[in-house]
Short mmCIF file of C-alpha atoms and ligand atoms in Angstrom, two decimals:
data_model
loop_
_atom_site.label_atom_id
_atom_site.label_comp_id
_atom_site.label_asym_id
_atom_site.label_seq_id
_atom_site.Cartn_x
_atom_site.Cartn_y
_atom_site.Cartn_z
CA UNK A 71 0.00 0.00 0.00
CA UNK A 72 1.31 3.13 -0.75
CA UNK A 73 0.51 6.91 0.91
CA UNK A 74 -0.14 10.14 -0.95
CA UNK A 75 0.73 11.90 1.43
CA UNK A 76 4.22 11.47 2.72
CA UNK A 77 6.33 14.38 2.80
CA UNK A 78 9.59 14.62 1.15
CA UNK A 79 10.85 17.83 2.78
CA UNK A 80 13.33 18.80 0.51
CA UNK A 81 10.67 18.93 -1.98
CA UNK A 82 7.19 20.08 -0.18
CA UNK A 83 7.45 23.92 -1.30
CA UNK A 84 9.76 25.04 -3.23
CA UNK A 85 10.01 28.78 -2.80
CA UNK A 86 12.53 29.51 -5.69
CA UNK A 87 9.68 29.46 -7.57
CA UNK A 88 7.39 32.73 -7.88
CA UNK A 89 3.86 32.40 -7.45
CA UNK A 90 1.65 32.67 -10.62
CA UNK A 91 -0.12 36.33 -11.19
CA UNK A 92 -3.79 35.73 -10.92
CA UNK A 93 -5.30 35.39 -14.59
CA UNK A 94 -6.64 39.37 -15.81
CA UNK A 95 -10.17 37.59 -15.36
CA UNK A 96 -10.01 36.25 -11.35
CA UNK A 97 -8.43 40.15 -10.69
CA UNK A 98 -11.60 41.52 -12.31
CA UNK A 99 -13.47 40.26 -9.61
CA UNK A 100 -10.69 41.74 -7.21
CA UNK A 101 -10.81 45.21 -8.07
CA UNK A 102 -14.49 45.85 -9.34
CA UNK A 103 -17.42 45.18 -6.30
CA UNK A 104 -19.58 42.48 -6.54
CA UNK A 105 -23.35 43.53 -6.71
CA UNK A 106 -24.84 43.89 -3.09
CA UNK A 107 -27.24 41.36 -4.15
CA UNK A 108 -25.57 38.25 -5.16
CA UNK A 109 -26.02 36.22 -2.20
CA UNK A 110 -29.95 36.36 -2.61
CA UNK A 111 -29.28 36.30 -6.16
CA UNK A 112 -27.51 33.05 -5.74
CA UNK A 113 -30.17 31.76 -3.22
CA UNK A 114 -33.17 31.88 -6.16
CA UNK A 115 -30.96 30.46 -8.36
CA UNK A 116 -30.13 27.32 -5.97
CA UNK A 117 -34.27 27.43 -5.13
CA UNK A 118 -35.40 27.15 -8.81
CA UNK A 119 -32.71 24.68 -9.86
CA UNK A 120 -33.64 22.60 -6.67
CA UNK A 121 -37.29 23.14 -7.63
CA UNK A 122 -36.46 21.87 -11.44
CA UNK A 123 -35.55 18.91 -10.23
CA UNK A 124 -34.13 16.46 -13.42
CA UNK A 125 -35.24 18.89 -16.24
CA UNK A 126 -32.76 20.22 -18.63
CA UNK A 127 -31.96 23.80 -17.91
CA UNK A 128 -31.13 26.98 -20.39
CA UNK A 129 -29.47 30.04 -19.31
CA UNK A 130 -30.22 32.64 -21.80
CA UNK A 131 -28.82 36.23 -21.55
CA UNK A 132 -30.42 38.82 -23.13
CA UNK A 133 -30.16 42.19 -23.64
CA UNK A 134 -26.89 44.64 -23.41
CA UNK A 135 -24.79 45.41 -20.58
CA UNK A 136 -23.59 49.19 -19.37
CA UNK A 137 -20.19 50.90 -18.69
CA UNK A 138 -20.74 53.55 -16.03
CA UNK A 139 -18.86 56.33 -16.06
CA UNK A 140 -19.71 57.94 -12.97
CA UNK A 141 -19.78 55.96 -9.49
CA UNK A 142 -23.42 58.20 -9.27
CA UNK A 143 -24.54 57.14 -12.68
CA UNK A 144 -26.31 59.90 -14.57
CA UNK A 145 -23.72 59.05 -18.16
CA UNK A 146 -23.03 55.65 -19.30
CA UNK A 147 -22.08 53.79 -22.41
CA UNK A 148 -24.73 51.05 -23.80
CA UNK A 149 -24.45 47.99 -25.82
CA UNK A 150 -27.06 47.73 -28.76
CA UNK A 151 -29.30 44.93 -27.89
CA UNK A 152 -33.44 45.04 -27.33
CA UNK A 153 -33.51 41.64 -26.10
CA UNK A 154 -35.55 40.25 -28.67
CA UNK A 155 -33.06 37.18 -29.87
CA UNK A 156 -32.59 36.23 -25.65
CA UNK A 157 -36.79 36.59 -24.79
CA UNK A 158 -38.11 34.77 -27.84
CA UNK A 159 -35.36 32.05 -27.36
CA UNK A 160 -36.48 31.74 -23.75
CA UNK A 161 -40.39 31.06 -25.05
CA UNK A 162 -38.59 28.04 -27.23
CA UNK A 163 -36.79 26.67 -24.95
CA UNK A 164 -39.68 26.57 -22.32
CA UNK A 165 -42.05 25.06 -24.94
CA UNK A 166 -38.99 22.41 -25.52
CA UNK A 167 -39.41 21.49 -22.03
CA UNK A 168 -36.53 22.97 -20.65
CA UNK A 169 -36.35 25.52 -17.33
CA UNK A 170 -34.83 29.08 -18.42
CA UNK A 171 -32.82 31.02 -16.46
CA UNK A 172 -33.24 34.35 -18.25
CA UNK A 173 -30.51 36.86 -16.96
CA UNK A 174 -31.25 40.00 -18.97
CA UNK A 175 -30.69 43.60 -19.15
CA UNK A 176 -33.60 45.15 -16.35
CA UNK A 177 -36.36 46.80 -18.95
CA UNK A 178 -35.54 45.13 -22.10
CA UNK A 179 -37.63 42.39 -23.45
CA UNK A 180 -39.06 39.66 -21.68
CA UNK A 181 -40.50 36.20 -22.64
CA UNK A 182 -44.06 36.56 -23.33
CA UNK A 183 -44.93 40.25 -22.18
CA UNK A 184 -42.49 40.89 -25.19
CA UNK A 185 -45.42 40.33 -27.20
CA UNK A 186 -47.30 43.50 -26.28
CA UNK A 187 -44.17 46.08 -24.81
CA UNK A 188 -42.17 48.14 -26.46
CA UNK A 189 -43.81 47.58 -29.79
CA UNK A 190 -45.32 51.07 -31.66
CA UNK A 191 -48.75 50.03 -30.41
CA UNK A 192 -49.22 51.11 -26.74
CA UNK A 193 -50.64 48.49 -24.54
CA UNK A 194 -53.78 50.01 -24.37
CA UNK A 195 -54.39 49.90 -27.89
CA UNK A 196 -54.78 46.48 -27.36
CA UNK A 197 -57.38 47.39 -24.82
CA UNK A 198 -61.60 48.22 -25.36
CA UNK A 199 -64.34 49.13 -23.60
CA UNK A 200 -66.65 46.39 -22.78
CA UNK A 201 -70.16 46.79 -24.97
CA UNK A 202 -71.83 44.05 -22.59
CA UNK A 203 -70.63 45.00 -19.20
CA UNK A 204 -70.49 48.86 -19.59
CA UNK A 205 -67.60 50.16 -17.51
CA UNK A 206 -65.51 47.03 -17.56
CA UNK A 207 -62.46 46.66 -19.95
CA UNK A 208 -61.62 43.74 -22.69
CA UNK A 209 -59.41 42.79 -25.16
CA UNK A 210 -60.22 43.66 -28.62
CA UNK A 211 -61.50 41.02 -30.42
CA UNK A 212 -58.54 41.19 -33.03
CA UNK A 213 -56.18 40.39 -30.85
CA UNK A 214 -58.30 37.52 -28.97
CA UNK A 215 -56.93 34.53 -30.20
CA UNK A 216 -53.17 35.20 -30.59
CA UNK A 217 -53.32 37.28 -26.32
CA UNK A 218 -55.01 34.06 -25.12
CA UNK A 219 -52.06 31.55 -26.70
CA UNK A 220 -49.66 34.05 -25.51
CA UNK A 221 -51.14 34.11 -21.83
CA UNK A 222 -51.79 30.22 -21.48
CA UNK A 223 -47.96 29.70 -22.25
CA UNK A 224 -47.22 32.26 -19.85
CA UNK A 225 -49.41 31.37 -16.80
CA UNK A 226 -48.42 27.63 -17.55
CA UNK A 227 -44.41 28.52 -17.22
CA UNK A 228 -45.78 30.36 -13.95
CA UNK A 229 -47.62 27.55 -12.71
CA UNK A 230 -44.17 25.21 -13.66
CA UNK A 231 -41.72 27.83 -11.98
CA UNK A 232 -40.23 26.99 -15.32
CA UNK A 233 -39.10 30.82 -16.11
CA UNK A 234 -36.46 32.26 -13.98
CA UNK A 235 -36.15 36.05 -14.60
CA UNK A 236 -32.79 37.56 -13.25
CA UNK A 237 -31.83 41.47 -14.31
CA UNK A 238 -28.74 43.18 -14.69
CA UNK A 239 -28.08 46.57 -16.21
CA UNK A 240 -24.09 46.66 -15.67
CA UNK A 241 -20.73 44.61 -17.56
CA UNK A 242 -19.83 44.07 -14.07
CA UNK A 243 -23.58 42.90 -12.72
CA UNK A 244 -23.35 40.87 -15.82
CA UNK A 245 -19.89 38.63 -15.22
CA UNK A 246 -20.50 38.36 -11.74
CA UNK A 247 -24.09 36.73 -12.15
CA UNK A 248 -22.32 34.76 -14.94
CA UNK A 249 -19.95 33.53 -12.72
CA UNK A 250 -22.31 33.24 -10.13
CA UNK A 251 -24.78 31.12 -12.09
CA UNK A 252 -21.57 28.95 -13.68
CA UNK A 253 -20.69 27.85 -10.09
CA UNK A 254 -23.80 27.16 -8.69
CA UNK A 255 -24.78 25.19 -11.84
CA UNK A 256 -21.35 22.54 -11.18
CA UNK A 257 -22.28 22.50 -7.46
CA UNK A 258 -25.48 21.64 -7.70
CA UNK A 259 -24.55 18.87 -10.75
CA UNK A 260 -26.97 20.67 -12.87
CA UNK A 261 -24.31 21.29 -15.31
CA UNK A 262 -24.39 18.53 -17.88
CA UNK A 263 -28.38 19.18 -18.09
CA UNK A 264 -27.35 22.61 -18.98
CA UNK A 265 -26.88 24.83 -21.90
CA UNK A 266 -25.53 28.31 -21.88
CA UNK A 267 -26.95 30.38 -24.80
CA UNK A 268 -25.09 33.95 -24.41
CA UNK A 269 -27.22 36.26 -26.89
CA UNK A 270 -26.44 39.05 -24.72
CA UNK A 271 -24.50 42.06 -26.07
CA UNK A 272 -21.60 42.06 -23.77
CA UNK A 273 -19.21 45.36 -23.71
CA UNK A 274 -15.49 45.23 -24.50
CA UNK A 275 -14.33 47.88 -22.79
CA UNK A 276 -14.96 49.22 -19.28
CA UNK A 277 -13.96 51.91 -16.71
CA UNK A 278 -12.12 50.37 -13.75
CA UNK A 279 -13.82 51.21 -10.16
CA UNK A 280 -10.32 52.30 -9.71
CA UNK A 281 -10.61 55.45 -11.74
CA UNK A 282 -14.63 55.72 -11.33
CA UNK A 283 -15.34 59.32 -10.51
CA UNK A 284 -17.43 59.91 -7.46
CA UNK A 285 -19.92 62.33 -8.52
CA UNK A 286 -21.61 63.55 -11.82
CA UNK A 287 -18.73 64.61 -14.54
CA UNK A 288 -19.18 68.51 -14.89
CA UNK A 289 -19.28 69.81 -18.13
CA UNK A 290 -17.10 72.96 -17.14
CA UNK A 291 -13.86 70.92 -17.33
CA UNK A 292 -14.52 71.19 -21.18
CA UNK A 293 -13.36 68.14 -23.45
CA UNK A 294 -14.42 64.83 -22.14
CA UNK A 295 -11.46 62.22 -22.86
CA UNK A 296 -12.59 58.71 -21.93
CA UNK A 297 -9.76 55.90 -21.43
CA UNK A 298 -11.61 52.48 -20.85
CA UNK A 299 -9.48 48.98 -20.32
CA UNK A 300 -10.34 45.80 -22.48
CA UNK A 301 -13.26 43.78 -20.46
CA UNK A 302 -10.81 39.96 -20.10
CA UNK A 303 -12.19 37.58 -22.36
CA UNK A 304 -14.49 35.80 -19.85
CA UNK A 305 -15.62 32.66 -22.12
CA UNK A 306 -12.29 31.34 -21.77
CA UNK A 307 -12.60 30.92 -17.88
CA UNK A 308 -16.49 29.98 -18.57
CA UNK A 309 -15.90 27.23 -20.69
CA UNK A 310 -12.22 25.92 -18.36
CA UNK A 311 -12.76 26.83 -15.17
CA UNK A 312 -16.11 27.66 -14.37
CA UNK A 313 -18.97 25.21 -16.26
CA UNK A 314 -16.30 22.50 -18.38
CA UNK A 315 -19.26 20.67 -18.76
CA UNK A 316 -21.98 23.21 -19.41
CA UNK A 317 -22.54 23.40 -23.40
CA UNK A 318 -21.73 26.94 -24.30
CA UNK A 319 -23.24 28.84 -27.46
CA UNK A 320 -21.92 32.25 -28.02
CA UNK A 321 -23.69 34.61 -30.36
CA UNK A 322 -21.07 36.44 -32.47
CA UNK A 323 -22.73 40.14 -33.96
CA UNK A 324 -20.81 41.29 -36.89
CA UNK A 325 -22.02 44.28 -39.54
CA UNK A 326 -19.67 43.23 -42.66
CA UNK A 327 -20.61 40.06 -43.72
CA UNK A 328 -17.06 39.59 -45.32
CA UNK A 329 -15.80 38.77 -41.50
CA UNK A 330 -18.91 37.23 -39.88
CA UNK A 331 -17.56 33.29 -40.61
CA UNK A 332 -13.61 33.82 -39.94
CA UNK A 333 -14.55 36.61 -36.44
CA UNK A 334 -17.07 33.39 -35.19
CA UNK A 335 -14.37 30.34 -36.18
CA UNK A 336 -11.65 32.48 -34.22
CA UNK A 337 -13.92 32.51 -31.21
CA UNK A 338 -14.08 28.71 -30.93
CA UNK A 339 -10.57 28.26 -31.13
CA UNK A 340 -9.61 30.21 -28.81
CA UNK A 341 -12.08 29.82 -26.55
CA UNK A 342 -12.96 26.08 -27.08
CA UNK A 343 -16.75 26.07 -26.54
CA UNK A 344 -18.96 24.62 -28.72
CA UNK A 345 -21.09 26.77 -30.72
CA UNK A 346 -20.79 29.85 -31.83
CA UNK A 347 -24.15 31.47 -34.12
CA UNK A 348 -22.71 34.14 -36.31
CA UNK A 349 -25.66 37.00 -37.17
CA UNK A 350 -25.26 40.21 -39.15
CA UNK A 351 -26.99 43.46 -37.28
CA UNK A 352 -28.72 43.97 -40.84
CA UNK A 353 -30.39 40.27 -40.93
CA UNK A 354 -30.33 38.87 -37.83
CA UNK A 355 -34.17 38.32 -37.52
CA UNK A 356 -34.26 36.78 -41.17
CA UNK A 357 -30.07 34.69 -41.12
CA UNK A 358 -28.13 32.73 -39.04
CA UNK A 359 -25.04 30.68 -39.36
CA UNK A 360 -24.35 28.23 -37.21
CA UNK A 361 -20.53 27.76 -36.69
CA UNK A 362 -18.01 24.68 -35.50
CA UNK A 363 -15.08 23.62 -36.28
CA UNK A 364 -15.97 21.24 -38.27
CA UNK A 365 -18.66 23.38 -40.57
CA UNK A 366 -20.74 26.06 -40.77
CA UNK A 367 -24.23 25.68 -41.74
CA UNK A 368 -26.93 28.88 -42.58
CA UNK A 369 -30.50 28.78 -41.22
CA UNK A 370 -32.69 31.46 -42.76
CA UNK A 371 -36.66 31.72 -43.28
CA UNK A 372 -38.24 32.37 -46.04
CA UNK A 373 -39.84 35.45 -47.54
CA UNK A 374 -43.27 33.33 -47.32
CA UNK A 375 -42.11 32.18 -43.63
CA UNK A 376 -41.50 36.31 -42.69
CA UNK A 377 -44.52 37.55 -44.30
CA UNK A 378 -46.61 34.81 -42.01
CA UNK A 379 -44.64 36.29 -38.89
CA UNK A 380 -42.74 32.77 -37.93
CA UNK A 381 -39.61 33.49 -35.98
CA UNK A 382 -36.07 32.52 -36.74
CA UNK A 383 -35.40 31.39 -33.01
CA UNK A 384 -37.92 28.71 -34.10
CA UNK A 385 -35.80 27.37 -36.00
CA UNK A 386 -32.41 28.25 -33.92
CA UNK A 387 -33.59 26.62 -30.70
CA UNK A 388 -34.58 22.85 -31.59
CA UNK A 389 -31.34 22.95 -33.58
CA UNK A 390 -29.26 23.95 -30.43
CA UNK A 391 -31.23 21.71 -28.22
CA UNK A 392 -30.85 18.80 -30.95
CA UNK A 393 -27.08 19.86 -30.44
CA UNK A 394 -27.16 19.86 -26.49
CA UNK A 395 -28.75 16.57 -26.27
CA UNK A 396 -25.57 15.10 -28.47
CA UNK A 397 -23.13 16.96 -26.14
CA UNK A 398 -25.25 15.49 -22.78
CA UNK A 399 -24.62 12.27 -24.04
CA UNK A 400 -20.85 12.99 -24.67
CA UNK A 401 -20.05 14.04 -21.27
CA UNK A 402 -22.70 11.78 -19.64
CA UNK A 403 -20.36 8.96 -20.86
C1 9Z3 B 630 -26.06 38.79 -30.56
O1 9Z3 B 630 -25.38 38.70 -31.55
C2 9Z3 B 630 -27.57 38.89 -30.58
O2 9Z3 B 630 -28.10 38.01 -31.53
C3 9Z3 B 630 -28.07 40.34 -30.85
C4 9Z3 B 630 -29.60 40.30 -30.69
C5 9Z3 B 630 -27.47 41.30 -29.83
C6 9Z3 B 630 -27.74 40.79 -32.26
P1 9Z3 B 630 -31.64 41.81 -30.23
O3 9Z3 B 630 -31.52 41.64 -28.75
O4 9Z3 B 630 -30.19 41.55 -30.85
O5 9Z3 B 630 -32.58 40.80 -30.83
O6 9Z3 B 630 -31.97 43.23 -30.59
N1 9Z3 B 630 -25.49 38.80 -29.33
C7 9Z3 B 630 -24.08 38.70 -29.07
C8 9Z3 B 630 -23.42 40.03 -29.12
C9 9Z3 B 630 -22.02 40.03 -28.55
O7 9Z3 B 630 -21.73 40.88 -27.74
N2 9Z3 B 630 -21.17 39.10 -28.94
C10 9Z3 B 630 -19.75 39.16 -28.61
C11 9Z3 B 630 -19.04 39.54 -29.88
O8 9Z3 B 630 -19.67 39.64 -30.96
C12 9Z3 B 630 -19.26 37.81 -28.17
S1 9Z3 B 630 -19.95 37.30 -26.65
O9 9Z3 B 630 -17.81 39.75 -29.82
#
């Protein structure tokens, strides 16, 4: 029988050798302050993933993050993103079977009530005046049918505890929940039931707490020069350190069409996840290409399909969850 742990003194520590910097992305979390609210953050998370039980679980983020650039924020920069892609993934996945954890920017679109915010018409438009019961309030009978398909899919996800909503409006909200929500997922073993489908638009550059100004920038000083530091490349330490056995889909947004293959092929190499769904800002409700190393495929609709209002995460999500249930049996075994 042998021990592992007898102790060979001239070799237990050797202190010639310097200790290894902590990687950019670990002294992130240093020297910016985690949001106030993480621990009950956390604590729903553990709930609704203990409530779940065995079902397969999608964490969709939606919606972009913020750069302050005052500790007080009145100015900040914003990432273009109204949510759409993240919410009307979530509805997919739910009717797929799966729970969502939907971490999204606060205000932009959610799953379901999507349907009837922040479109031109104002929610009362879709309201009348009761002919029958004078002095009561209906829904017009145009919009009947598709409000009461809309509301049974929501109430039923309510009754389920199947939708998980979780808002952020910062880049450094954002990673932390990410993180957050990475390392609860491995300690509660929900992570090989899980996919991560990152359609939020994520900043790449921030202003370090470190040189955060207190108070409201006054315009007096004249010229505004802003100097912001490259966010660290967090899908590396997602996909090694964090969920290695949490498939991870990455949405890469390009405008020139000329890059959009090479830009999404360079993310999976050097991050080594497994997906990465390459859309143009131009098409991204009508194109998609779907991108591994091994090949890229394109999944578009159809004039026909657009004109009948079908949806292009309709097609996106039983492709990734035909994908996920591959990669489940990969790591299962
Ligand atoms: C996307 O590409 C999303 O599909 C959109 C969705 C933001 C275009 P909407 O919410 O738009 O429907 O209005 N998301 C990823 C954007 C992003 O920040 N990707 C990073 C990059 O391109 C990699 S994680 O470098």
């Amino acid at each position: 029988m042998y021990t592992t742990n007898a102790i060979n003194p001239e070799k237990a520590i050797d202190r010639s050798v310097a200790d290894q910097p902590p990687a950019e992305e670990d002294l992130y979390f240093e020297q910016n302050p985690a949001p106030e609210y993480l621990p009950e953050f956390e604590r729903k998370l553990s709930e609704f993933l203990t409530n779940n039980g065995t079902r397969k679980v999608a964490v969709v983020t939606s919606g972009g993050t913020t750069v302050p650039l005052e500790n007080n924020t009145v100015r900040f920069i914003d990432n273009f993103s109204a949510g759409t892609r993240g919410a009307t993934s979530a509805e997919y996945f739910l009717e797929n079977g799966y729970a969502v954890v939907f971490l999204h920017r606060q205000f932009s679109l959610l799953p379901y009530s999507r349907h009837y915010t922040h479109s031109t018409n104002c929610f009362l438009d879709y309201m009348v005046e009761s002919e029958t019961e004078p002095g009561s309030v209906k829904v017009d009978e145009k919009y009947q049918v598709q409000m009461l398909d809309v509301l049974r899919k929501y109430k039923q996800a309510q009754k389920d505890n199947t939708l998980l909503l979780l808002p952020f409006t910062t880049v450094t909200q954002y990673l932390f929940s990410l993180r957050c929500i990475a390392l609860t997922m491995s300690k509660l073993h929900v992570d090989t039931r899980c996919v991560f489908y990152l359609a939020a638009a994520v900043s790449d550059f921030f202003m370090p707490t470190s040189r955060l100004p207190q108070h409201k920038i006054q315009s007096s000083g004249g010229e505004l020069v802003v100097n912001l530091d490259p966010v660290p490349k967090f899908l590396k330490r997602l996909v090694e350190a964090w969920a290695p056995r949490v498939m991870i889909v990455s949405f890469k947004l390009e405008t020139d069409e000329s890059i959009l293959e090479s830009k999404a092929k360079t993310a999976l190499e050097r991050y080594n996840h497994q997906l990465v769904i390459g859309n143009l800002l131009q098409t991204r409700k009508k194109e998609v290409i779907f991108v591994t190393l091994e090949e890229t495929e394109k999944y578009s609709l159809t004039d026909e399909e657009e004109k009948e209002g079908k949806e292009i995460e309709e097609i996106i999500v039983p492709e990734v969850i035909k994908r996920h249930d591959v990669w489940q049996e990969k790591v299962c075994n």
